[in-house]
PDB file of C-alpha atoms in Angstrom:
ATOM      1  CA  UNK A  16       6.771 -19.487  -4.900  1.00 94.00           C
ATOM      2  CA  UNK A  17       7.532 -19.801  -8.342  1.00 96.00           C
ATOM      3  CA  UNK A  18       9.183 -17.069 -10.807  1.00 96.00           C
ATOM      4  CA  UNK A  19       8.071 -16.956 -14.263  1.00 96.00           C
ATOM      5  CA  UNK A  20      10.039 -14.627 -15.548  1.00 96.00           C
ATOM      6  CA  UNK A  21      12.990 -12.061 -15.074  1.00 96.00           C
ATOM      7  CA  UNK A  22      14.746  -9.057 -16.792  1.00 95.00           C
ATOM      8  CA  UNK A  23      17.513  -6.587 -15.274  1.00 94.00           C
ATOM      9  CA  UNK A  24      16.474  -3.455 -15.655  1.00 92.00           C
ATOM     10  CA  UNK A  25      18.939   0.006 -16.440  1.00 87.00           C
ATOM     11  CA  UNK A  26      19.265   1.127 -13.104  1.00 86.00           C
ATOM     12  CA  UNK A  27      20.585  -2.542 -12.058  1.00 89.00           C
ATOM     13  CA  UNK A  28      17.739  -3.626 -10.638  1.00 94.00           C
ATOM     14  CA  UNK A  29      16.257  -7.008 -11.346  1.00 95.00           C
ATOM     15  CA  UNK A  30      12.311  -7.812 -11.776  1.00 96.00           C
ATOM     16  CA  UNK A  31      10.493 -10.702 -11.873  1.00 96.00           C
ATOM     17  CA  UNK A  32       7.009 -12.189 -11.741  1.00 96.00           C
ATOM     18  CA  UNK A  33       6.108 -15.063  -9.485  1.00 96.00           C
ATOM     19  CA  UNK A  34       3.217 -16.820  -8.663  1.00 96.00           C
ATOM     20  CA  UNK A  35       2.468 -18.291  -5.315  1.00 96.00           C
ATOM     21  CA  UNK A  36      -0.807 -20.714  -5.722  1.00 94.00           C
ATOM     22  CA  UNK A  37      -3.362 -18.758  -7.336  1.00 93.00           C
ATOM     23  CA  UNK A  38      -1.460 -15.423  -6.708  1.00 94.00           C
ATOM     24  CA  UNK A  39       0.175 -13.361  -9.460  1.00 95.00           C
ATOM     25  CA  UNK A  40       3.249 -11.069  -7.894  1.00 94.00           C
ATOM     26  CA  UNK A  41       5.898  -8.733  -9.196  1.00 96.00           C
ATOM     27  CA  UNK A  42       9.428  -8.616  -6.802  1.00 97.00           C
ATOM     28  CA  UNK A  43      12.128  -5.661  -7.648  1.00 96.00           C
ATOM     29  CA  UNK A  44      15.456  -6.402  -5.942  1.00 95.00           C
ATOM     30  CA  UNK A  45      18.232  -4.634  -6.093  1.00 94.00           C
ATOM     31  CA  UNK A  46      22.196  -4.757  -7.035  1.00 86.00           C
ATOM     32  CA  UNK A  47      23.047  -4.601  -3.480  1.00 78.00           C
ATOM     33  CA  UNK A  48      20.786  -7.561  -2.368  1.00 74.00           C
ATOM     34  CA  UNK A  49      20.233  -8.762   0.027  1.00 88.00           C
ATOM     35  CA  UNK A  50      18.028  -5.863   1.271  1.00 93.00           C
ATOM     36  CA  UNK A  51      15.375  -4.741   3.636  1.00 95.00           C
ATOM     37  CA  UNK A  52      11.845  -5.675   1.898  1.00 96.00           C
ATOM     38  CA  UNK A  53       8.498  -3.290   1.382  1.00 97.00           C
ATOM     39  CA  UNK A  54       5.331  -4.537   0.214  1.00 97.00           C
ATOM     40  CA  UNK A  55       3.614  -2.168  -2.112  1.00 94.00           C
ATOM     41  CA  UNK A  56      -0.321  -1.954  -3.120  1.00 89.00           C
ATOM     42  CA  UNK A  57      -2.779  -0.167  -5.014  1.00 79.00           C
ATOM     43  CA  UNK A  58      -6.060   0.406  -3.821  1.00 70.00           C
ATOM     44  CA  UNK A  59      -9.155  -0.222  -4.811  1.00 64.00           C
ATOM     45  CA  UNK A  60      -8.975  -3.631  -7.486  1.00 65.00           C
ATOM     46  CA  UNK A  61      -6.036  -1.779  -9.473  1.00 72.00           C
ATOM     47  CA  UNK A  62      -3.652  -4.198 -10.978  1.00 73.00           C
ATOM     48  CA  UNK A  63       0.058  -4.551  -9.576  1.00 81.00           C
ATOM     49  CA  UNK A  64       1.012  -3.423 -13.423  1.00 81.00           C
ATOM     50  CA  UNK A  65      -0.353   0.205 -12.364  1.00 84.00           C
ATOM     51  CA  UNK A  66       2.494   2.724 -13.660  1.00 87.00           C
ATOM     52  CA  UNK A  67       2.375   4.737 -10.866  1.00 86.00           C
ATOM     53  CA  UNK A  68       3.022   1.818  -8.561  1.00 88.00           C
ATOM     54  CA  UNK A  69       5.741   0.099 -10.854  1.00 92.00           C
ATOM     55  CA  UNK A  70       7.322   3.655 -10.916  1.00 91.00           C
ATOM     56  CA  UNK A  71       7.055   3.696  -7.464  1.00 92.00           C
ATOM     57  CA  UNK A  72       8.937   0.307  -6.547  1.00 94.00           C
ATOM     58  CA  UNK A  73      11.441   0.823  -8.999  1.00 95.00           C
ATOM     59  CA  UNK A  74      12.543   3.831  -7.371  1.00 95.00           C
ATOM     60  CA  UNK A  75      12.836   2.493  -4.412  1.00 96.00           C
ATOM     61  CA  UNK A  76      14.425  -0.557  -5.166  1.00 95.00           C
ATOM     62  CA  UNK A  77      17.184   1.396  -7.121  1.00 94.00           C
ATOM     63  CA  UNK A  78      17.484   3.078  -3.131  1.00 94.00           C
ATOM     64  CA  UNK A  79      18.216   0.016  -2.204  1.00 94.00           C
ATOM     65  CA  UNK A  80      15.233  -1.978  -1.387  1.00 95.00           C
ATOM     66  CA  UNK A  81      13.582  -5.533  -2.241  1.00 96.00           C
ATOM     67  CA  UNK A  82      10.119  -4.649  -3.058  1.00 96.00           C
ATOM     68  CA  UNK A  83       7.119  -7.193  -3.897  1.00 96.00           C
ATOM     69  CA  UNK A  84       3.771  -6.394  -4.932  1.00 94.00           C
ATOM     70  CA  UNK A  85       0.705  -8.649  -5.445  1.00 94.00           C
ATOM     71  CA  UNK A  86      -2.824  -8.670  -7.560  1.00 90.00           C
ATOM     72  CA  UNK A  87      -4.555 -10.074  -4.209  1.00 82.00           C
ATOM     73  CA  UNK A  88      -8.233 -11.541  -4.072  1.00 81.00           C
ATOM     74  CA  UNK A  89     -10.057  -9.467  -6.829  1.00 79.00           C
ATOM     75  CA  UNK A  90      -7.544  -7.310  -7.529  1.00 80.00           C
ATOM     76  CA  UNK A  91      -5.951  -6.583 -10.886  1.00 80.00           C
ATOM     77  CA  UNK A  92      -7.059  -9.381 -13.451  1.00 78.00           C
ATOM     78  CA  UNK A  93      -8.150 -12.060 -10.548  1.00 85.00           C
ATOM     79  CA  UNK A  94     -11.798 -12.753 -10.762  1.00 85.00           C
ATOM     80  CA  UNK A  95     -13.995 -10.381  -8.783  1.00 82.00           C
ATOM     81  CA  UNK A  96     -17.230 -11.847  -6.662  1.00 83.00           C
ATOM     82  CA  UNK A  97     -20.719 -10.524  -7.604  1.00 88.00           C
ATOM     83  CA  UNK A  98     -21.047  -8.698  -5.093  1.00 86.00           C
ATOM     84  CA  UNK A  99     -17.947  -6.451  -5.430  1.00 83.00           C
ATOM     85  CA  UNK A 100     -18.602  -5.929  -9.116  1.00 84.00           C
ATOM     86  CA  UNK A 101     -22.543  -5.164  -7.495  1.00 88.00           C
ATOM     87  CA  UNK A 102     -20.830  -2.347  -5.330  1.00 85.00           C
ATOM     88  CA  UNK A 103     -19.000  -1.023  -7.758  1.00 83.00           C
ATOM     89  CA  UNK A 104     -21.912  -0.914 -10.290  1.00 90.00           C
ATOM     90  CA  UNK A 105     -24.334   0.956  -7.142  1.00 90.00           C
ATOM     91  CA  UNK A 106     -20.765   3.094  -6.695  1.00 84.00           C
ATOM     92  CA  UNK A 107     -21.125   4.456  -9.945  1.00 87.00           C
ATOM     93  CA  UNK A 108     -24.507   4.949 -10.104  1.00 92.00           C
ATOM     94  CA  UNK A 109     -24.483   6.968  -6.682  1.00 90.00           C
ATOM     95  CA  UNK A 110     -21.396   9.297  -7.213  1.00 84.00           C
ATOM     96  CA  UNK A 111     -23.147  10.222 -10.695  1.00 88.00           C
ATOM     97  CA  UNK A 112     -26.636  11.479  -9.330  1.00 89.00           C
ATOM     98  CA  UNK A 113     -24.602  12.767  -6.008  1.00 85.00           C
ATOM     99  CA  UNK A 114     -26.083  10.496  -3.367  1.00 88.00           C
ATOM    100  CA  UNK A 115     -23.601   9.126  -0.119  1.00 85.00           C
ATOM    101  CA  UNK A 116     -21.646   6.420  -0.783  1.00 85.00           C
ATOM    102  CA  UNK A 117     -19.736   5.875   2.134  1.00 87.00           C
ATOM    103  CA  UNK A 118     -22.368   2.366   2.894  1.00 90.00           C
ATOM    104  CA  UNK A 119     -21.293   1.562  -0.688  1.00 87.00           C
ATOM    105  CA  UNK A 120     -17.437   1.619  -0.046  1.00 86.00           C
ATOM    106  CA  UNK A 121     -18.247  -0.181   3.271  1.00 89.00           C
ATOM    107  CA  UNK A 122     -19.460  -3.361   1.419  1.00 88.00           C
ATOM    108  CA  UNK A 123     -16.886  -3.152  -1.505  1.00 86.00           C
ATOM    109  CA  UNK A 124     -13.502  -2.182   0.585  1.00 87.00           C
ATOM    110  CA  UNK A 125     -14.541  -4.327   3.843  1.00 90.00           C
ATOM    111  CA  UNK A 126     -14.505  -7.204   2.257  1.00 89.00           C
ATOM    112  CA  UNK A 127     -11.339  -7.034  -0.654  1.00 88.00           C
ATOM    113  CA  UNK A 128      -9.695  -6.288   2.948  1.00 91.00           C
ATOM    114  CA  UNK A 129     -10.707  -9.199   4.978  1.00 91.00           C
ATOM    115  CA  UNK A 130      -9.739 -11.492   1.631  1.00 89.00           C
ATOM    116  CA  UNK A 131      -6.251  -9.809   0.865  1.00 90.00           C
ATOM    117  CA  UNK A 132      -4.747  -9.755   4.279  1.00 93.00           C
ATOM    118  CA  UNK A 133      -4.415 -13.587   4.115  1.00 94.00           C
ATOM    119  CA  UNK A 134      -2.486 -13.457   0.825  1.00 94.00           C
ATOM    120  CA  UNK A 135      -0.752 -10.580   1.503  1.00 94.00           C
ATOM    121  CA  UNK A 136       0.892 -12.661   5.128  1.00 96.00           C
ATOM    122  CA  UNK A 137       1.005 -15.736   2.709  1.00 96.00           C
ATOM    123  CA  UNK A 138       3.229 -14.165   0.277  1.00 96.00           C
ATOM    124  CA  UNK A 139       5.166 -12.194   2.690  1.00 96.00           C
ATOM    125  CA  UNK A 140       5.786 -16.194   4.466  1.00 96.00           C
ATOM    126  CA  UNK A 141       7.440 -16.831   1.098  1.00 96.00           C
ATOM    127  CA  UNK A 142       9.193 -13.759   0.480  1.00 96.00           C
ATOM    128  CA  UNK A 143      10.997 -14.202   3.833  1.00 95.00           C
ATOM    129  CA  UNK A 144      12.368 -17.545   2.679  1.00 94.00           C
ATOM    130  CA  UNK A 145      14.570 -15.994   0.066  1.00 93.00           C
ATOM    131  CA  UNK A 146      18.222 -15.117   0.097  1.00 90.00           C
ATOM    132  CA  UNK A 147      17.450 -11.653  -1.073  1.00 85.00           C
ATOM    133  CA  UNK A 148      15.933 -10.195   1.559  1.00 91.00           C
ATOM    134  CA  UNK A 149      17.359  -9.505   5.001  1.00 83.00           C
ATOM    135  CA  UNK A 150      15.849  -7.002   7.716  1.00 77.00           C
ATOM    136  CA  UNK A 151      12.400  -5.818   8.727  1.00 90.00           C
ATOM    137  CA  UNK A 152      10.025  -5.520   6.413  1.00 96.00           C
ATOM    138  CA  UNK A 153       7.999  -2.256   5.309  1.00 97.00           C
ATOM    139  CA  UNK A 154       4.328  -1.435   4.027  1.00 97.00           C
ATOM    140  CA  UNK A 155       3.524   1.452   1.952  1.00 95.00           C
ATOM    141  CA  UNK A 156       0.551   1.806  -0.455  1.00 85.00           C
ATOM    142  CA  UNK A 157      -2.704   3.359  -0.902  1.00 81.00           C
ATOM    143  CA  UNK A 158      -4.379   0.875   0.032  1.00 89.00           C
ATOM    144  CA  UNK A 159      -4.481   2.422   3.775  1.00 94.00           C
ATOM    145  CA  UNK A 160      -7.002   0.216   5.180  1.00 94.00           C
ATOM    146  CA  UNK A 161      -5.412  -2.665   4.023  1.00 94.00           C
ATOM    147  CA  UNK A 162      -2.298  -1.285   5.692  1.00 95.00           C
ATOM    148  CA  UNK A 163      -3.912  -0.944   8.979  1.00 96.00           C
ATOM    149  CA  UNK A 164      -5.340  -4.456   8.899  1.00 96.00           C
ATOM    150  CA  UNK A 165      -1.639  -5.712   8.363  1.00 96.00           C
ATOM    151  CA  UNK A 166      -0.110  -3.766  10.746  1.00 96.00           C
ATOM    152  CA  UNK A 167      -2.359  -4.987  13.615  1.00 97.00           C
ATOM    153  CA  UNK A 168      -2.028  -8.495  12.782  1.00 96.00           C
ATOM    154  CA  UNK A 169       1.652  -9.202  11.818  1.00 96.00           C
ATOM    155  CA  UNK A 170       4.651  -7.614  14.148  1.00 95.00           C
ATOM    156  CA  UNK A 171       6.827  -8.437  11.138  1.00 96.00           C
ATOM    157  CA  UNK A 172       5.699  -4.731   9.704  1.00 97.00           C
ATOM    158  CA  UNK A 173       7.682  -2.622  11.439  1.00 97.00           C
ATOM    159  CA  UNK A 174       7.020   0.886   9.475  1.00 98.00           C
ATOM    160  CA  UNK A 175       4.270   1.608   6.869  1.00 97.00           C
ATOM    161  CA  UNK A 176       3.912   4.691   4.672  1.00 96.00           C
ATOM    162  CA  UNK A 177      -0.162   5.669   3.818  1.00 95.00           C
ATOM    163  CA  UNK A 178      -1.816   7.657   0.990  1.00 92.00           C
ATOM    164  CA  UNK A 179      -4.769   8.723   2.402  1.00 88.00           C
ATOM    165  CA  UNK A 180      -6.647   9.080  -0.684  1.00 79.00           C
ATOM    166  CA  UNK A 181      -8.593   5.787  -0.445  1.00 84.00           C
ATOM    167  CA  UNK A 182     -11.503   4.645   1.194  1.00 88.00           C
ATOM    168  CA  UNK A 183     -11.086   3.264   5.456  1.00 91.00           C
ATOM    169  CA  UNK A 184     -13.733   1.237   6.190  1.00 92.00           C
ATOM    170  CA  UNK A 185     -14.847   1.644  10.201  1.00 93.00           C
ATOM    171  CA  UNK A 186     -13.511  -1.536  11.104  1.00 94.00           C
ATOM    172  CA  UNK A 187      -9.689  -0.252  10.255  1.00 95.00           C
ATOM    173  CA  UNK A 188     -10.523   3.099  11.514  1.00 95.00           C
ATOM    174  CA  UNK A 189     -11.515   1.529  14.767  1.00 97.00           C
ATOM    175  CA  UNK A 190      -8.028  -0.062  14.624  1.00 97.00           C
ATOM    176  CA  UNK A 191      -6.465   2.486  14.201  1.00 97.00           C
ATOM    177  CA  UNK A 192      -5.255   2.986  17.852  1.00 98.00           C
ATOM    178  CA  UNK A 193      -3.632  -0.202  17.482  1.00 98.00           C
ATOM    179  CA  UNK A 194      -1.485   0.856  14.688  1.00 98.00           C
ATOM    180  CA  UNK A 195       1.708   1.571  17.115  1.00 97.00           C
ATOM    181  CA  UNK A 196       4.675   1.449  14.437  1.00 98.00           C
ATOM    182  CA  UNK A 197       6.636   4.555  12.843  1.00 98.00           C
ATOM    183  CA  UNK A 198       4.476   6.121  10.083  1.00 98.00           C
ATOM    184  CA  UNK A 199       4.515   8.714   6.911  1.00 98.00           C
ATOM    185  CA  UNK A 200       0.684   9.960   6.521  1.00 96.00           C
ATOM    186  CA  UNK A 201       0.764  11.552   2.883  1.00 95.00           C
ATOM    187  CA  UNK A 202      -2.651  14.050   2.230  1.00 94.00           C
ATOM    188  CA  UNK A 203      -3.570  15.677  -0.921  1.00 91.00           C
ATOM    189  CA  UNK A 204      -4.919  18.568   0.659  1.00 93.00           C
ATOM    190  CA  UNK A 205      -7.652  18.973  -1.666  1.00 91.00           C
ATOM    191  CA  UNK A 206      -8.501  15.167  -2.808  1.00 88.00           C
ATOM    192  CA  UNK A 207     -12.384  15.387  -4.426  1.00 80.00           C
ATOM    193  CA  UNK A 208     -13.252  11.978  -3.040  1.00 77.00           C
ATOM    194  CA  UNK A 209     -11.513  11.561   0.368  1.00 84.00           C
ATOM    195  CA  UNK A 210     -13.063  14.322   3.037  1.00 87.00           C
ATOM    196  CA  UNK A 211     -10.050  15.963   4.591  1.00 91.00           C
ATOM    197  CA  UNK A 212     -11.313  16.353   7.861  1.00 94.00           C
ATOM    198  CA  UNK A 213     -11.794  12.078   7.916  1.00 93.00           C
ATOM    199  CA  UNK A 214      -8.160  11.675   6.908  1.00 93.00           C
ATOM    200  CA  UNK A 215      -6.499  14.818   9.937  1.00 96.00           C
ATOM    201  CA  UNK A 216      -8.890  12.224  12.304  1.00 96.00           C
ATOM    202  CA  UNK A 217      -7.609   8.728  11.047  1.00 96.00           C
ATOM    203  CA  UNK A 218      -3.765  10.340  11.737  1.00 97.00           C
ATOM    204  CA  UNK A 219      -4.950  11.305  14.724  1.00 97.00           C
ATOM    205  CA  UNK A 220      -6.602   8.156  15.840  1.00 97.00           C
ATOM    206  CA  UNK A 221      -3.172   6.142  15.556  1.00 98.00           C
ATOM    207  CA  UNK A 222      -1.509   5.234  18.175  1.00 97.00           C
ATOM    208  CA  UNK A 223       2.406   5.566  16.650  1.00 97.00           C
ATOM    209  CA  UNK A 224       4.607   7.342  18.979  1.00 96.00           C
ATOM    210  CA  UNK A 225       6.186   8.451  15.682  1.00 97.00           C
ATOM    211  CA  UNK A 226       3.880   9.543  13.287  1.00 97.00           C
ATOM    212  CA  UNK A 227       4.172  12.468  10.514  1.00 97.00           C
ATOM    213  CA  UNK A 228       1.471  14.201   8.101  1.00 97.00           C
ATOM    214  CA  UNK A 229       2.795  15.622   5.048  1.00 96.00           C
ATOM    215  CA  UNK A 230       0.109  17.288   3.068  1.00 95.00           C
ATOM    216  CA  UNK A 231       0.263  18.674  -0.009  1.00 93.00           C
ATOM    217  CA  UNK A 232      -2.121  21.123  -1.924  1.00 94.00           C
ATOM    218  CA  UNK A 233      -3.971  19.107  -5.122  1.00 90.00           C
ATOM    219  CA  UNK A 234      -6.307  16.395  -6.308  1.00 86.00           C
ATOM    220  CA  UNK A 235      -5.881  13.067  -5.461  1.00 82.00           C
ATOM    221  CA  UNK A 236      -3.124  11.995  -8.162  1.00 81.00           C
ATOM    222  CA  UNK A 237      -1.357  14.690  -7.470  1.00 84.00           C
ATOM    223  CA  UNK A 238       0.932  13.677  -5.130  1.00 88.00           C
ATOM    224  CA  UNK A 239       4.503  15.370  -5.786  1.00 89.00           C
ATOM    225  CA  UNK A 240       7.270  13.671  -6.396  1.00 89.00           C
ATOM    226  CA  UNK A 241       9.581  14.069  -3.930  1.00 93.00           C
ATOM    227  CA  UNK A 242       7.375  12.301  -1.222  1.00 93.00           C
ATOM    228  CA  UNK A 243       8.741   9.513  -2.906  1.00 92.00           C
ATOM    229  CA  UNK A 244      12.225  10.498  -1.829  1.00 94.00           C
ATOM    230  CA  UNK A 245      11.033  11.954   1.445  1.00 95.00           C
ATOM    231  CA  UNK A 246       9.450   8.126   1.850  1.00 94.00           C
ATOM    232  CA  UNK A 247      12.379   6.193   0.919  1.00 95.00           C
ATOM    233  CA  UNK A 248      13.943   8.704   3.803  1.00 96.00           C
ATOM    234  CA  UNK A 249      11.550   7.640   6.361  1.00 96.00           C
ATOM    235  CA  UNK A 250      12.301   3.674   5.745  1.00 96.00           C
ATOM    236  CA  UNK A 251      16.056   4.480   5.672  1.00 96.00           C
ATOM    237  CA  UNK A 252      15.487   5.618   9.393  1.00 95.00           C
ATOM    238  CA  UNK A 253      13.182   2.599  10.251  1.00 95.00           C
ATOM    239  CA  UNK A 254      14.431  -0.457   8.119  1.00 95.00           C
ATOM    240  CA  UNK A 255      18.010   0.125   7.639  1.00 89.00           C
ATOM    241  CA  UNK A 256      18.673   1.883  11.106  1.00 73.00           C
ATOM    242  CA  UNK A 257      20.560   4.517   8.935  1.00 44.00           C
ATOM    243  CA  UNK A 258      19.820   7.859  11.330  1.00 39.00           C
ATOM    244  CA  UNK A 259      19.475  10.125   8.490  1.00 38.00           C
ATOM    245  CA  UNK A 260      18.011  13.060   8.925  1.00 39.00           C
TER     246      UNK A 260
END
């Protein structure tokens, strides 16, 4: 891992960019490092430099959190495959003249899943090398299906927080069940282009002893604020052991 460049931001916490082989990354630590660590994403190809994610991880690493985000395999400004820019061209196309698209998603989401988890578990190797991260390590994102895949395949996740506004291809909903660790389910209660009654079954289908739906009424961007509070809660409980309320 190699950082390229730094700056302390106002509320004392420090940012930098990294690269780790062909993978661009953005880390937020905190004054009080060393800290528990959550990986952050974006769904659907959007670049780590999305404000509402960099709003998001600055907030929570001014609550006291390392956080690390990556532009994985066609993501951000990474090249995208023919085929996924193929997808997204047929995506388009169908949503304008009102035709299903769930096939569509299938064969663009399926596979920027199957190519980030390995990058993702690479760069969280690294990340767990440094001095300024200590504890268990968080997900939260949404990008839920990448989020699922993660959770079943490293124990080092040990809580995750989901938007369910994006697209879950059937291979992570049929995973689902093996999703066992604490979660925060957010809903936008009406979200144009995620079917509520698929998202109330996909919290259902996990299998976390602990799990907890907030839903809020709105479109898909309107997710209020405080979640982010209310999620920065939920990992105080789970990565810090704090017992808060």
């Amino acid at each position: 891992m190699k950082f390229t460049s730094a700056q302390r931001l106002d509320d004392g916490v420090l940012e930098r960019e990294f690269t780790l082989g062909e993978i661009p990354g953005t880390l937020w630590t905190p004054g009080s490092a060393p800290a528990p660590l959550v990986l952050m994403s974006h769904n659907n190809g959007l670049p780590k430099a999305d404000p509402r994610l960099v709003a998001r991880a600055r907030y929570t690493a001014a609550r006291g959190y390392t956080v690390a985000t990556i532009d994985a395999a066609g993501c951000g400004e990474r090249p995208r495959s023919a085929a996924a820019e193929q997808a997204r061209a047929d995506l388009r196309r169908a949503m304008q003249a009102g035709e299903p698209v769930d096939e569509i998603f299938e064969s663009l989401i399926g596979p920027l899943v199957e190519n980030a988890v390995p990058e993702w578990r690479a760069t969280l190797d690294a990340l767990l090398e440094l001095p300024d991260i200590d504890g268990p390590v968080g997900y939260s994102g949404g990008w839920t299906a990448l989020g699922i895949r993660l959770a079943v395949a490293d124990p080092r996740i040990k809580a995750a927080g989901f938007f369910a506004g994006g697209y879950v291809p059937r291979a992570q909903r049929e995973e689902a069940p093996q999703v066992t660790i604490p979660l925060l389910f957010l809903l936008q209660w009406d979200d144009e282009g995620n079917p509520r009654q698929r998202a109330l079954d996909l919290f259902d289908a996990f299998g976390s002893k602990e799990k907890t739906l907030h839903a809020n009424l709105g479109g898909h961007v309107g997710t209020p604020w405080f979640e982010l509070e209310d999620g920065c809660r939920f990992f105080d409980r789970h990565l810090k052991g704090a017992g808060q309320p």
